[in-house]
Amino acid sequence: NEQRNGEKSVKELQAIVAILNERNDTLLFEDYLSDFFPVEGQLLQDVKDYYFKYDTLPTVAGMGEKYPELLDTNADRVAREYVEELREQFLERKVSGTLTNGVKNIQSGAVNPSEALQILQNVLSEYNKYTANSVVTDVMDFDIAEEHYEEVRKRIAENGGVSGIGTGFDFFDSAYPTGMQAGDLIVVLGWTGRAKSFFTTYVACHAFKEGRTPMIASLEMNADKIRDRVWATMGAGMFRNTDLVMGDIEADKFNQFRSHYESEKKKFLIVESDGRSELTPAAMQVKYNQYHPDIMIWDYAQIMSDNEGSENVTQKMKNLSTQAKQFAVRNQIPVILISSATPDGKVDDIPPTIEQVAWSKQLAYDADLAVAVHKQTDSNVIDIVCRKNRNGPEFAGSVRWDLNQGIIEEL
C-alpha cells in the first residue's frame, strides 16, 4: 500500500543517503536491514551489489544516475537514527498486524483464545531477532576489561567461589570450574529411562540450595510428581519418592522440612503442560518474563516444539537447538536442554556419544557443554560423562545413587 516517494519511502531514501555519505558499510550489511526497506529495497540491493563488485560504496551522485530522487534527498542526521526509525516502523506494522489478525480470528471463531495466545507467542517471539544486533568489542580496551574483571570477581565472591551455577557433583564442578554461566546451553543426553531427568532435578535442587531460583519445564511429568522427586532429592534420606507418591509422609518430617526451607522464601518453579498447549521457546520466554528464574531446564527436546511449529522432526530439532541457545544468550541465564539419544545399532550398556543425539546434530554444535547420563542396567550406579566442554577438558565420573531416597555417593 506504500507509494514510491511517499512518507515512508522518503525516510528510506534518507537512510540510504546517510549510509552512503558516512561510507557506513557496517550498517549496510547489518542483519535484517533489507526488511526495513519495503519500498526502496531494490535500491538498497543495488548499493550492496555495487559494494560486492567494487569493494567500496558508491557515491550518492553515482547512484543518482539510476535513482535521481536520491539527489533531492536531504539527510541531516546520522544513518543509525534513520535505520532505527525504520526498524520501529517495521515492528509497529508487524506487531499491530499480528495482534489485529489474532483478534479477528477469535471473533470469527477460527481459533479459541488459548489457541490464539499460543500462535501470538510463537509469531511475536520471531520478532526478537529484529531488536538485537551483533556487538563488536575491542578486547584491548583496558577500561572495559578492568570493569569486566571487577564484575567477574564480585560475582565469584557472591557465588561462593564460582562465576556460574555449580552442579553439586565434586568431580563435575572441579572440571567445570566456571559453573554453568549466563548464556550457556547445556545438553544432557541419554537413553530412555536412564536417569537424565533425575540428574537435572538434582542440579536444580543444588541451585536452589545455593539461593538460586530454578525453573523446570516438563512435558513428561506434572508438578506434583516433580515435587515428589524434588523433595526426595533434597531430603537426602528423609523421604522416599514412592511414599510421597502415595501421600505417605510423616507429620514430623514434613514440618522439619518445611521449617528448614519455608523461612528462606525461595521459589522452585515447575512449568507443566495442560495437555493442549505446546512448550516452545516462545512459551518459555513468557514464563521467564513472568518469573525471572536463574536457571531453566527444558524436559525434553524431542517432545517440545519449535517456534515455527515444524512438522518435520529433524527441522524441528535444528530450530529448537538454535532457539534454545538464542534464548540463553538473550536472557543471560544457563539453559539445560534434555535430549534423548538414538542408537546406531544395538544399545550397549554405556553412555551415548554426542553424535547419537536424536534427530539432529545441531545440538552438538550449539551446546557449550554436553553431558551423557547413564544408569547402569540392574544397578544403582550412574555414569556422568562429558561429551563436549567449551570451557575446559572433558571429564567423567560415577555416583552410587538411591533414586528413591535421594541418597548419593560419589565413587
CSV table of N, CA and C in Angstrom, one decimal, residues 294-353:
chain,number,residue,atom,x,y,z
A,294,ASP,N,16.8,-18.2,37.6
A,294,ASP,CA,18.2,-18.1,37.4
A,294,ASP,C,18.8,-19.2,36.5
A,295,ILE,N,18.0,-20.3,36.4
A,295,ILE,CA,18.4,-21.4,35.5
A,295,ILE,C,17.1,-22.1,35.1
A,296,MET,N,17.1,-22.5,33.8
A,296,MET,CA,15.9,-23.2,33.3
A,296,MET,C,16.3,-24.6,32.7
A,297,ILE,N,15.4,-25.5,33.0
A,297,ILE,CA,15.6,-26.9,32.5
A,297,ILE,C,14.4,-27.2,31.6
A,298,TRP,N,14.7,-27.6,30.4
A,298,TRP,CA,13.6,-28.0,29.4
A,298,TRP,C,13.6,-29.5,29.2
A,299,ASP,N,12.5,-30.1,29.6
A,299,ASP,CA,12.5,-31.6,29.6
A,299,ASP,C,11.3,-32.1,28.8
A,300,TYR,N,11.5,-32.6,27.6
A,300,TYR,CA,12.8,-32.7,26.9
A,300,TYR,C,12.6,-32.3,25.5
A,301,ALA,N,13.7,-32.3,24.7
A,301,ALA,CA,13.8,-31.6,23.4
A,301,ALA,C,12.8,-32.3,22.4
A,302,GLN,N,12.8,-33.6,22.4
A,302,GLN,CA,12.1,-34.4,21.3
A,302,GLN,C,10.6,-34.2,21.4
A,303,ILE,N,10.1,-33.9,22.6
A,303,ILE,CA,8.6,-33.7,22.7
A,303,ILE,C,8.2,-32.3,22.9
A,304,MET,N,9.2,-31.3,22.8
A,304,MET,CA,8.9,-29.9,22.7
A,304,MET,C,8.6,-29.6,21.2
A,305,SER,N,8.2,-28.3,21.0
A,305,SER,CA,8.0,-27.8,19.6
A,305,SER,C,8.9,-26.6,19.4
A,306,ASP,N,9.3,-26.4,18.2
A,306,ASP,CA,10.0,-25.1,17.9
A,306,ASP,C,9.0,-24.0,17.7
A,307,ASN,N,9.4,-22.8,17.6
A,307,ASN,CA,8.5,-21.7,17.4
A,307,ASN,C,7.7,-21.7,16.1
A,308,GLU,N,8.3,-22.3,15.1
A,308,GLU,CA,7.6,-22.4,13.8
A,308,GLU,C,6.6,-23.5,13.8
A,309,GLY,N,6.5,-24.4,14.7
A,309,GLY,CA,5.6,-25.5,14.7
A,309,GLY,C,5.9,-26.5,13.6
A,310,SER,N,7.2,-26.7,13.3
A,310,SER,CA,7.6,-27.6,12.2
A,310,SER,C,7.1,-29.0,12.5
A,311,GLU,N,6.6,-29.6,11.4
A,311,GLU,CA,6.2,-31.0,11.5
A,311,GLU,C,7.3,-32.0,11.2
A,312,ASN,N,8.3,-31.5,10.4
A,312,ASN,CA,9.5,-32.4,10.2
A,312,ASN,C,10.3,-32.4,11.4
A,313,VAL,N,10.6,-33.6,12.0
A,313,VAL,CA,11.2,-33.7,13.2
A,313,VAL,C,12.7,-33.2,13.2
A,314,THR,N,13.4,-33.5,12.1
A,314,THR,CA,14.8,-33.1,12.0
A,314,THR,C,14.8,-31.5,12.0
A,315,GLN,N,14.0,-30.9,11.2
A,315,GLN,CA,13.9,-29.5,11.1
A,315,GLN,C,13.5,-28.9,12.5
A,316,LYS,N,12.6,-29.5,13.1
A,316,LYS,CA,12.1,-29.0,14.4
A,316,LYS,C,13.3,-29.0,15.4
A,317,MET,N,14.0,-30.1,15.4
A,317,MET,CA,15.2,-30.2,16.4
A,317,MET,C,16.2,-29.2,16.1
A,318,LYS,N,16.5,-29.0,14.8
A,318,LYS,CA,17.5,-28.0,14.4
A,318,LYS,C,17.1,-26.6,14.9
A,319,ASN,N,15.8,-26.3,14.6
A,319,ASN,CA,15.3,-24.9,15.0
A,319,ASN,C,15.3,-24.8,16.6
A,320,LEU,N,14.9,-25.9,17.2
A,320,LEU,CA,14.8,-25.8,18.7
A,320,LEU,C,16.2,-25.6,19.3
A,321,SER,N,17.2,-26.3,18.8
A,321,SER,CA,18.5,-26.2,19.3
A,321,SER,C,19.0,-24.7,19.2
A,322,THR,N,18.8,-24.1,18.0
A,322,THR,CA,19.3,-22.8,17.8
A,322,THR,C,18.5,-21.8,18.7
A,323,GLN,N,17.2,-22.0,18.8
A,323,GLN,CA,16.3,-21.1,19.6
A,323,GLN,C,16.6,-21.3,21.1
A,324,ALA,N,17.0,-22.4,21.5
A,324,ALA,CA,17.4,-22.6,22.9
A,324,ALA,C,18.7,-21.8,23.2
A,325,LYS,N,19.7,-21.9,22.3
A,325,LYS,CA,20.9,-21.2,22.5
A,325,LYS,C,20.6,-19.7,22.5
A,326,GLN,N,19.8,-19.2,21.5
A,326,GLN,CA,19.5,-17.8,21.5
A,326,GLN,C,18.8,-17.3,22.7
A,327,PHE,N,17.9,-18.2,23.3
A,327,PHE,CA,17.2,-17.9,24.5
A,327,PHE,C,18.2,-17.7,25.6
A,328,ALA,N,19.1,-18.6,25.8
A,328,ALA,CA,20.1,-18.5,26.9
A,328,ALA,C,20.9,-17.2,26.8
A,329,VAL,N,21.3,-16.8,25.5
A,329,VAL,CA,22.1,-15.6,25.3
A,329,VAL,C,21.3,-14.4,25.6
A,330,ARG,N,20.1,-14.4,25.0
A,330,ARG,CA,19.2,-13.2,25.1
A,330,ARG,C,18.9,-12.9,26.5
A,331,ASN,N,18.6,-13.9,27.3
A,331,ASN,CA,18.1,-13.7,28.7
A,331,ASN,C,19.3,-13.8,29.7
A,332,GLN,N,20.4,-14.2,29.2
A,332,GLN,CA,21.6,-14.3,30.1
A,332,GLN,C,21.4,-15.2,31.3
A,333,ILE,N,20.9,-16.4,31.0
A,333,ILE,CA,20.8,-17.4,32.0
A,333,ILE,C,21.3,-18.8,31.4
A,334,PRO,N,21.7,-19.7,32.2
A,334,PRO,CA,22.0,-21.0,31.6
A,334,PRO,C,20.7,-21.8,31.4
A,335,VAL,N,20.7,-22.5,30.3
A,335,VAL,CA,19.5,-23.4,29.9
A,335,VAL,C,20.0,-24.8,29.7
A,336,ILE,N,19.4,-25.7,30.5
A,336,ILE,CA,19.7,-27.1,30.3
A,336,ILE,C,18.6,-27.8,29.5
A,337,LEU,N,19.0,-28.3,28.3
A,337,LEU,CA,18.1,-29.0,27.4
A,337,LEU,C,18.3,-30.5,27.4
A,338,ILE,N,17.3,-31.2,27.9
A,338,ILE,CA,17.4,-32.7,27.9
A,338,ILE,C,17.1,-33.3,26.6
A,339,SER,N,17.9,-34.2,26.1
A,339,SER,CA,17.7,-34.8,24.8
A,339,SER,C,17.8,-36.3,24.9
A,340,SER,N,17.0,-37.0,24.2
A,340,SER,CA,17.1,-38.5,24.1
A,340,SER,C,18.2,-38.8,23.1
A,341,ALA,N,18.7,-40.0,23.1
A,341,ALA,CA,19.7,-40.4,22.1
A,341,ALA,C,19.1,-41.5,21.2
A,342,THR,N,19.7,-41.6,20.0
A,342,THR,CA,19.3,-42.6,19.1
A,342,THR,C,20.4,-43.6,18.8
A,343,PRO,N,20.2,-44.9,19.1
A,343,PRO,CA,21.3,-45.8,18.9
A,343,PRO,C,21.6,-46.0,17.4
A,344,ASP,N,22.9,-46.2,17.2
A,344,ASP,CA,23.3,-46.6,15.8
A,344,ASP,C,23.0,-48.0,15.5
A,345,GLY,N,22.9,-48.8,16.5
A,345,GLY,CA,22.6,-50.2,16.3
A,345,GLY,C,22.1,-50.7,17.6
A,346,LYS,N,22.6,-51.8,18.2
A,346,LYS,CA,22.3,-52.3,19.5
A,346,LYS,C,22.7,-51.3,20.5
A,347,VAL,N,21.8,-51.1,21.5
A,347,VAL,CA,22.2,-50.2,22.6
A,347,VAL,C,23.0,-51.0,23.6
A,348,ASP,N,24.2,-50.6,23.8
A,348,ASP,CA,25.1,-51.2,24.8
A,348,ASP,C,24.9,-50.5,26.1
A,349,ASP,N,25.4,-51.1,27.2
A,349,ASP,CA,25.2,-50.5,28.5
A,349,ASP,C,26.3,-49.5,28.8
A,350,ILE,N,26.3,-48.5,27.9
A,350,ILE,CA,27.3,-47.4,28.0
A,350,ILE,C,26.7,-46.1,27.7
A,351,PRO,N,27.2,-45.0,28.2
A,351,PRO,CA,26.6,-43.7,27.9
A,351,PRO,C,26.7,-43.4,26.4
A,352,PRO,N,25.7,-42.7,25.8
A,352,PRO,CA,25.7,-42.4,24.4
A,352,PRO,C,26.8,-41.3,24.1
A,353,THR,N,27.2,-41.3,22.9
A,353,THR,CA,28.1,-40.2,22.4
A,353,THR,C,27.3,-39.0,21.9
